[in-house]
Coordinates of N, CA, C and O in Angstrom, one line a residue:
X1 N -4.0 39.8 20.3 CA -3.7 38.9 19.6 C -2.5 39.4 18.8 O -1.9 39.9 18.4
X2 N -1.7 37.7 18.9 CA 0.0 37.6 17.8 C -0.4 37.8 16.9 O -1.0 38.4 16.0
X3 N 0.8 38.2 15.9 CA 0.9 38.8 14.4 C 0.8 37.9 13.4 O 0.9 36.1 14.2
X4 N -1.2 37.5 12.9 CA -0.8 35.5 12.2 C -0.1 36.0 11.3 O -0.1 37.1 10.5
X5 N 0.4 35.0 11.0 CA 0.7 34.7 9.7 C 0.3 33.8 9.0 O -0.8 33.0 8.8
X6 N 0.1 34.3 7.5 CA -0.2 32.5 6.5 C 0.0 32.6 5.3 O 1.4 32.4 5.3
X7 N 0.2 30.9 5.7 CA 1.6 30.4 4.9 C 0.4 29.2 4.0 O -0.6 28.6 4.5
X8 N 0.8 29.3 2.9 CA 0.8 27.7 2.1 C 1.0 27.0 2.2 O 2.2 26.3 2.4
X9 N 0.0 25.7 2.2 CA 1.0 24.0 2.7 C 1.3 23.4 2.1 O 0.8 23.3 1.4
X10 N 2.2 22.3 1.9 CA 2.5 20.6 1.1 C 1.8 19.9 1.6 O 1.0 19.9 3.3
X11 N 1.6 18.5 0.8 CA 1.7 17.1 1.7 C 2.2 17.3 2.6 O 1.7 16.5 3.8
X12 N 3.4 17.8 3.5 CA 3.8 16.9 5.1 C 3.2 18.5 5.2 O 3.5 17.9 6.8
X13 N 2.4 19.1 5.1 CA 2.0 19.8 6.2 C 1.1 19.3 6.9 O -0.2 20.4 7.6
X14 N -0.2 19.0 6.3 CA -1.4 18.5 5.9 C -2.2 18.5 7.8 O -3.1 18.9 8.3
X15 N -1.9 17.9 8.5 CA -2.3 18.0 10.4 C -2.0 19.4 10.7 O -2.9 19.5 11.3
X16 N -1.2 20.3 10.5 CA -2.1 22.2 10.3 C -3.5 22.2 10.0 O -4.1 23.4 10.9
X17 N -3.7 21.3 9.5 CA -5.7 22.2 8.9 C -6.3 20.7 9.5 O -7.7 20.9 9.0
X18 N -5.9 19.1 9.3 CA -6.9 18.6 9.4 C -7.9 18.7 10.7 O -9.5 18.9 10.4
X19 N -8.0 19.5 12.8 CA -8.9 20.0 13.4 C -9.4 20.8 12.1 O -10.8 20.9 12.8
X20 N -9.0 21.8 11.8 CA -9.6 22.9 11.0 C -10.8 22.3 10.1 O -12.3 23.2 11.0
X21 N -10.3 21.9 9.5 CA -11.2 20.9 8.7 C -12.4 20.0 9.4 O -13.3 20.6 8.9
X22 N -12.4 19.8 10.0 CA -12.5 18.8 11.2 C -14.1 19.9 11.7 O -15.2 19.8 11.2
X23 N -13.4 20.7 12.0 CA -14.9 21.3 12.2 C -15.2 22.0 11.5 O -16.6 22.5 11.3
X24 N -14.9 22.5 10.2 CA -15.6 23.3 9.5 C -16.8 21.9 8.7 O -18.0 22.8 8.4
X25 N -17.0 21.2 8.6 CA -17.3 20.1 8.3 C -18.3 20.5 9.2 O -19.7 20.2 9.0
X26 N -18.2 20.3 10.2 CA -19.6 20.6 12.2 C -20.0 21.3 12.2 O -21.2 21.5 11.6
X27 N -19.7 22.6 11.2 CA -20.2 23.7 11.1 C -21.6 23.3 9.9 O -22.1 24.3 10.4
X28 N -20.7 22.5 8.9 CA -21.5 22.0 8.2 C -23.0 21.4 7.8 O -23.2 20.8 7.0
X29 N -22.3 20.4 9.2 CA -23.8 19.5 10.0 C -23.6 18.4 10.0 O -24.0 17.2 9.5
X30 N -21.9 18.3 9.0 CA -21.5 16.9 9.5 C -20.7 16.4 11.0 O -21.0 17.3 11.2
X31 N -20.5 15.1 10.8 CA -20.3 14.2 12.0 C -18.6 14.4 11.8 O -18.2 14.3 10.7
X32 N -18.5 14.1 13.0 CA -16.8 14.9 13.8 C -16.1 13.5 12.7 O -16.3 11.9 13.1
X33 N -15.3 13.1 12.2 CA -14.2 12.6 12.0 C -13.6 12.8 11.6 O -12.2 12.7 10.3
X34 N -12.4 12.9 12.2 CA -10.7 12.7 12.0 C -9.8 12.4 11.1 O -9.1 12.5 10.6
X35 N -10.2 10.8 11.1 CA -9.6 10.3 10.7 C -10.0 10.4 9.2 O -8.7 11.0 8.2
X36 N -11.4 11.0 8.9 CA -11.9 10.6 7.7 C -11.5 12.3 6.5 O -11.3 12.3 5.7
X37 N -11.0 13.2 7.6 CA -10.9 14.7 7.5 C -9.0 14.6 7.2 O -8.9 14.6 6.3
X38 N -8.3 14.0 7.8 CA -7.2 14.0 7.4 C -6.7 13.1 6.2 O -6.2 13.5 5.4
X39 N -7.5 11.8 5.9 CA -7.9 11.0 4.7 C -7.7 11.7 3.3 O -7.2 12.1 2.2
X40 N -9.1 13.0 3.5 CA -9.3 13.6 2.4 C -8.4 14.6 2.0 O -7.6 15.2 1.1
X41 N -7.9 14.8 3.1 CA -7.4 16.2 2.8 C -5.5 15.8 2.2 O -4.6 16.5 2.0
X42 N -5.2 15.2 3.5 CA -3.7 14.4 2.0 C -3.5 14.5 1.3 O -3.3 14.0 0.6
X43 N -5.2 13.0 0.8 CA -5.3 13.3 -0.8 C -5.1 13.9 -2.1 O -4.3 14.2 -2.7
X44 N -6.6 15.6 -1.3 CA -6.0 16.7 -2.2 C -4.7 16.8 -2.4 O -4.4 17.6 -3.3
X45 N -4.0 16.8 -1.8 CA -2.5 17.4 -1.4 C -1.6 16.3 -2.2 O -0.6 17.1 -3.0
X46 N -2.1 15.4 -1.9 CA -0.5 14.2 -2.4 C -1.5 14.0 -4.2 O -0.3 14.2 -5.1
X47 N -2.4 14.7 -4.7 CA -2.7 14.5 -5.5 C -2.5 16.1 -6.5 O -2.5 16.1 -7.3
X48 N -2.1 17.2 -5.6 CA -1.9 17.8 -6.7 C -3.9 18.8 -6.9 O -3.5 19.5 -8.2
X49 N -4.4 18.8 -6.3 CA -5.5 18.9 -6.5 C -6.5 19.9 -5.8 O -8.1 20.5 -5.9
X50 N -5.9 20.6 -5.1 CA -6.2 21.8 -3.5 C -4.8 22.9 -3.7 O -3.9 21.5 -3.2
X51 N -5.4 23.3 -3.6 CA -4.3 24.1 -2.7 C -4.7 24.7 -0.8 O -6.1 25.7 -0.8
X52 N -3.6 25.3 -1.1 CA -4.5 25.3 0.8 C -3.4 26.4 2.0 O -2.5 26.3 1.4
X53 N -4.1 27.0 2.8 CA -3.7 28.6 3.2 C -3.9 27.9 4.9 O -4.9 28.2 4.8
X54 N -2.9 28.2 5.5 CA -3.3 28.7 7.0 C -3.1 29.4 7.6 O -2.1 30.0 6.9
X55 N -4.0 29.8 8.1 CA -3.1 30.8 9.6 C -3.0 30.9 10.5 O -3.7 29.7 11.5
X56 N -1.3 31.2 11.7 CA -1.7 30.6 12.3 C -0.9 32.0 13.0 O 0.1 33.1 13.2
X57 N -1.3 31.0 14.6 CA -0.6 32.3 15.3 C -0.4 31.3 16.5 O -0.8 30.7 16.6
X58 N 1.1 32.1 16.0 CA 2.6 31.4 16.2 C 2.9 30.0 15.8 O 2.7 30.1 15.0
X59 N 2.4 29.2 16.8 CA 2.2 27.1 16.0 C 0.8 26.7 15.9 O 1.1 25.6 15.8
X60 N 0.2 27.8 15.8 CA -1.7 27.5 16.8 C -2.0 27.2 15.1 O -2.3 29.2 14.8
X61 N -1.9 26.8 14.8 CA -3.3 26.9 13.7 C -4.1 27.1 13.6 O -5.1 27.0 13.8
X62 N -4.7 28.7 13.5 CA -6.6 29.2 13.5 C -6.7 29.6 12.7 O -8.8 30.0 13.0
X63 N -7.2 29.2 11.2 CA -8.1 29.1 10.1 C -7.4 28.5 8.7 O -6.4 28.8 8.9
X64 N -8.4 28.4 7.6 CA -7.4 28.0 6.8 C -8.4 28.2 5.7 O -10.5 28.7 6.1
X65 N -8.3 27.8 4.2 CA -9.3 28.0 3.2 C -8.0 26.7 2.2 O -6.6 27.2 1.9
X66 N -9.1 26.5 1.0 CA -9.3 25.4 0.3 C -9.2 25.8 -0.8 O -11.0 26.0 -1.1
X67 N -8.3 26.0 -1.6 CA -9.5 26.0 -3.6 C -9.1 25.1 -4.4 O -7.7 24.0 -4.0
X68 N -9.2 25.2 -4.9 CA -9.3 24.4 -6.2 C -9.8 24.4 -7.3 O -10.2 25.5 -8.1
X69 N -9.2 24.1 -8.1 CA -8.9 24.4 -9.5 C -10.4 24.0 -10.5 O -10.8 23.4 -9.9
X70 N -10.4 25.2 -11.6 CA -11.7 25.2 -12.3 C -11.0 26.1 -14.1 O -10.5 26.4 -13.9
X71 N -11.6 24.3 -14.4 CA -10.5 24.7 -16.2 C -11.8 25.0 -16.6 O -13.0 25.0 -16.8
X72 N -11.8 25.7 -17.2 CA -12.6 26.5 -19.2 C -12.0 26.2 -19.9 O -11.2 27.2 -20.9
X73 N -12.9 25.3 -20.7 CA -12.3 24.7 -22.2 C -11.8 26.9 -23.1 O -11.6 26.4 -23.7
X74 N -13.7 27.2 -22.8 CA -14.0 28.6 -23.8 C -13.2 28.4 -23.4 O -12.5 29.6 -24.3
X75 N -12.8 29.5 -22.3 CA -11.9 31.0 -21.6 C -10.4 29.8 -22.2 O -9.4 31.3 -21.7
X76 N -10.0 28.7 -22.1 CA -9.0 28.3 -21.6 C -8.0 29.4 -20.7 O -6.6 29.3 -21.3
X77 N -8.6 29.2 -19.7 CA -8.0 29.6 -18.3 C -8.6 28.8 -17.0 O -9.2 28.1 -17.5
X78 N -7.5 28.8 -15.9 CA -7.7 28.2 -15.0 C -8.3 28.4 -13.8 O -7.1 29.7 -13.1
X79 N -9.4 28.7 -13.3 CA -9.7 29.7 -12.1 C -10.1 28.9 -11.5 O -9.3 28.1 -11.2
X80 N -10.4 29.3 -9.8 CA -10.2 29.6 -9.1 C -11.5 29.0 -7.8 O -12.6 30.4 -8.1
X81 N -11.9 27.9 -7.0 CA -12.8 27.9 -6.5 C -12.8 27.9 -4.5 O -11.8 27.3 -4.4
X82 N -13.2 29.2 -4.3 CA -12.4 28.9 -3.2 C -13.7 27.8 -2.2 O -15.1 28.6 -2.2
X83 N -13.0 26.6 -1.8 CA -14.6 26.0 -1.8 C -14.4 26.4 0.1 O -15.2 25.3 0.2
X84 N -13.6 26.1 0.9 CA -13.4 26.1 2.2 C -13.1 26.6 2.5 O -11.4 28.2 2.1
X85 N -13.8 27.6 4.3 CA -13.2 28.3 5.0 C -14.2 28.3 6.2 O -14.4 28.8 5.9
X86 N -13.0 28.7 6.6 CA -13.1 29.4 8.3 C -11.6 28.7 8.7 O -10.8 29.2 9.2
X87 N -12.3 29.5 10.2 CA -11.7 30.3 11.7 C -12.3 30.1 11.9 O -14.0 29.9 13.1
X88 N -11.2 29.8 13.4 CA -11.4 28.9 15.2 C -12.0 30.1 15.2 O -12.3 31.4 15.2
X89 N -13.5 30.6 16.4 CA -14.3 30.8 16.5 C -14.2 31.4 17.8 O -13.9 32.6 17.5
X90 N -12.8 31.4 18.5 CA -11.8 32.4 19.4 C -10.7 32.9 18.6 O -10.7 34.2 19.1
X91 N -10.7 33.6 17.2 CA -9.9 34.4 16.1 C -10.7 34.7 15.0 O -10.0 35.3 14.6
X92 N -12.4 34.6 15.2 CA -13.1 35.7 14.6 C -13.2 36.9 14.8 O -13.1 37.2 16.0
X93 N -13.8 37.6 13.9 CA -13.7 39.8 13.9 C -12.3 39.9 14.2 O -12.0 41.1 14.2
X94 N -11.7 39.0 13.8 CA -9.8 39.9 14.0 C -8.9 40.0 12.9 O -7.6 40.2 11.7
X95 N -9.8 39.8 11.8 CA -10.0 39.6 9.6 C -9.0 38.9 9.6 O -8.3 38.2 8.1
X96 N -9.4 37.6 10.0 CA -8.4 36.6 9.2 C -9.1 35.6 8.9 O -8.2 36.1 7.5
X97 N -10.3 35.9 8.6 CA -10.7 35.1 7.5 C -10.8 36.3 5.7 O -10.5 35.6 4.9
X98 N -11.0 37.4 6.4 CA -10.8 38.2 5.1 C -9.1 38.8 3.9 O -8.8 38.4 3.4
X99 N -8.1 38.1 5.2 CA -7.1 38.0 4.8 C -6.7 36.7 4.3 O -6.1 36.5 3.0
X100 N -7.5 36.0 4.8 CA -6.8 34.2 3.6 C -7.8 34.4 2.2 O -7.2 33.6 1.9
X101 N -9.1 35.1 2.7 CA -9.2 35.2 0.7 C -8.7 36.2 -0.1 O -8.4 36.3 -1.5
X102 N -8.1 37.2 0.5 CA -7.4 37.9 0.0 C -6.0 37.1 -0.9 O -5.6 37.5 -1.4
X103 N -5.4 36.6 0.4 CA -4.6 35.8 0.1 C -5.0 34.6 -1.4 O -3.6 34.9 -2.2
X104 N -5.7 33.5 -1.1 CA -6.4 33.4 -2.5 C -6.5 33.9 -3.4 O -5.8 33.1 -4.6
X105 N -6.8 35.0 -3.1 CA -7.4 35.9 -4.6 C -6.5 36.4 -5.0 O -6.2 36.1 -6.7
X106 N -4.5 36.9 -4.8 CA -3.2 37.1 -5.4 C -2.9 35.5 -5.4 O -2.4 35.9 -7.1
X107 N -3.1 35.0 -5.0 CA -2.1 33.5 -5.4 C -3.2 32.7 -7.0 O -2.4 33.1 -7.8
X108 N -4.0 32.7 -6.9 CA -5.7 33.1 -8.3 C -5.2 33.8 -9.5 O -4.8 33.0 -10.5
X109 N -4.7 35.1 -8.7 CA -4.3 35.8 -10.4 C -3.4 36.1 -10.1 O -2.2 36.3 -11.8
X110 N -1.7 35.8 -9.4 CA -0.7 35.8 -9.7 C -0.6 34.2 -11.2 O 0.8 34.0 -11.5
X111 N -1.2 33.0 -10.3 CA -1.6 31.8 -11.4 C -2.2 32.3 -13.3 O -2.7 31.0 -14.4
X112 N -2.8 33.4 -12.5 CA -3.4 33.9 -14.8 C -4.9 33.8 -14.4 O -5.5 33.5 -15.7
X113 N -5.8 33.5 -13.4 CA -7.0 32.8 -13.2 C -7.8 34.2 -14.1 O -7.2 34.9 -13.3
X114 N -9.1 34.1 -14.0 CA -9.6 35.2 -14.0 C -10.7 36.2 -13.1 O -11.0 36.9 -13.1
X115 N -11.0 34.6 -12.9 CA -11.8 35.0 -11.0 C -11.6 34.2 -10.1 O -10.9 33.3 -10.9
X116 N -12.3 34.1 -8.9 CA -12.4 33.3 -7.2 C -13.9 33.0 -7.5 O -14.2 33.7 -7.7
X117 N -14.1 32.4 -8.2 CA -16.4 31.9 -7.1 C -16.1 31.0 -5.8 O -15.1 30.3 -5.7
X118 N -17.0 31.0 -5.1 CA -17.5 30.3 -4.1 C -18.8 30.9 -3.6 O -19.3 31.0 -4.2
X119 N -19.3 29.2 -2.7 CA -20.5 29.5 -2.8 C -20.3 29.2 -0.6 O -19.6 28.9 -0.5
X120 N -22.1 30.1 -0.1 CA -22.0 29.4 1.0 C -23.5 29.9 1.2 O -24.1 29.7 0.6
X121 N -23.6 28.9 2.8 CA -25.4 28.8 2.6 C -25.8 29.7 2.7 O -25.3 30.8 2.7
X122 N -27.8 29.2 2.2 CA -28.0 31.2 2.5 C -28.0 31.3 3.3 O -28.6 32.5 3.1
X123 N -27.9 30.5 4.2 CA -28.6 31.1 6.4 C -27.2 31.8 6.4 O -27.1 32.8 7.9
X124 N -26.2 31.7 6.4 CA -24.4 32.3 6.7 C -24.8 33.4 5.9 O -23.4 33.6 4.9
X125 N -25.3 34.5 6.9 CA -25.5 36.4 6.4 C -23.3 36.1 6.9 O -23.8 37.4 6.3
X126 N -23.2 36.6 7.4 CA -21.8 37.1 8.3 C -20.8 36.1 7.1 O -20.4 37.6 6.8
X127 N -20.4 35.0 6.8 CA -20.3 35.3 5.4 C -20.6 36.0 4.2 O -19.3 36.6 3.7
X128 N -21.2 36.0 4.0 CA -22.0 36.8 3.0 C -21.4 37.9 2.9 O -21.2 38.9 2.2
X129 N -22.2 38.9 3.7 CA -21.0 40.2 3.9 C -20.0 39.9 3.9 O -19.1 41.4 3.8
X130 N -19.3 39.1 4.3 CA -17.5 39.4 4.3 C -17.7 39.3 3.0 O -16.5 40.3 2.8
X131 N -18.7 38.5 1.8 CA -17.2 38.4 0.7 C -18.0 39.5 0.0 O -17.2 39.7 -0.1
X132 N -19.1 40.4 0.0 CA -19.8 41.0 -0.7 C -18.6 42.0 -0.5 O -18.4 43.4 -1.1
X133 N -18.7 42.7 0.9 CA -17.2 43.5 1.4 C -16.0 43.9 0.8 O -15.6 45.1 0.5
X134 N -15.5 42.4 0.7 CA -14.9 42.6 -0.1 C -14.9 43.0 -1.2 O -13.6 43.0 -2.4
X135 N -15.9 42.7 -2.6 CA -15.9 42.3 -3.9 C -16.9 41.8 -4.6 O -16.7 41.5 -5.5
X136 N -16.9 40.3 -3.6 CA -17.3 39.4 -4.6 C -19.0 39.9 -4.7 O -19.1 40.5 -4.1
X137 N -19.4 39.4 -6.1 CA -20.9 39.6 -6.6 C -21.7 38.7 -6.8 O -21.2 37.9 -7.2
X138 N -22.4 38.6 -6.0 CA -23.4 38.1 -5.7 C -24.7 37.6 -6.9 O -24.8 37.7 -8.0
X139 N -24.4 36.3 -7.7 CA -24.4 35.9 -9.0 C -26.2 35.7 -9.2 O -26.1 34.8 -8.5
X140 N -26.6 35.6 -10.2 CA -28.2 35.6 -10.3 C -28.3 34.0 -11.5 O -27.1 33.7 -11.7
X141 N -28.8 34.5 -12.3 CA -28.9 32.9 -13.7 C -27.8 33.3 -14.2 O -27.6 34.8 -14.4
X142 N -27.4 32.4 -14.7 CA -25.9 32.5 -16.2 C -27.0 32.6 -17.1 O -27.5 31.9 -17.5
X143 N -26.2 33.3 -18.1 CA -27.1 34.4 -19.5 C -27.4 33.4 -20.5 O -27.5 33.0 -21.2
X144 N -25.5 32.8 -20.2 CA -24.2 31.7 -21.1 C -25.4 30.9 -20.8 O -25.2 30.2 -22.1
X145 N -24.2 30.2 -19.2 CA -25.2 28.3 -19.9 C -26.0 28.4 -18.6 O -26.0 29.3 -17.8
X146 N -26.3 27.3 -18.0 CA -27.2 26.1 -17.0 C -26.9 25.0 -16.3 O -25.6 25.3 -17.0
X147 N -26.7 25.3 -15.1 CA -25.5 24.4 -14.6 C -27.4 23.5 -14.5 O -27.9 23.9 -14.3
X148 N -26.4 21.8 -14.5 CA -27.3 20.6 -13.7 C -26.4 20.2 -13.2 O -25.5 20.3 -13.4
X149 N -27.5 19.1 -12.2 CA -26.3 18.3 -10.9 C -27.8 16.9 -11.3 O -29.2 17.5 -11.6
X150 N -26.5 16.2 -11.2 CA -27.1 15.1 -10.9 C -27.2 13.8 -9.7 O -25.9 13.8 -10.1
X151 N -27.6 13.7 -8.7 CA -26.9 13.0 -8.6 C -27.0 11.5 -8.3 O -27.5 10.5 -9.6
X152 N -25.2 10.9 -8.5 CA -24.9 10.0 -9.2 C -24.8 8.3 -7.4 O -24.8 9.1 -6.5

């Protein structure tokens, strides 16, 4: 394996992650649509709605993570949701996912965040193991606030 480089991309570099983002969606059972994937990533970067880090092996994109801001009025802080993490299957088990997560954590810390949160599928045991190894703590019911959701 060559030396993997982690890079924050800007809106002019969206093409570095569009294919990986499409593969990430397929992993979660969504249909393949590179056009929609590109439009989604372009919009997030164009509107400064997310931060994306890509893992590069030479000039080939092999993984990425995408963070979204989460604001707390009570805490007067902007925290981050690590919403997307994907590593090309050929590059897994090489520490790339962990490096992407730690890069995201360092970024959030530099931005003054109090925490980074993430969610994963209940049956994604590989990811859960990685998150717990890094130090993420599985959350139980929140004792201060309840989360409600309604589909619209």
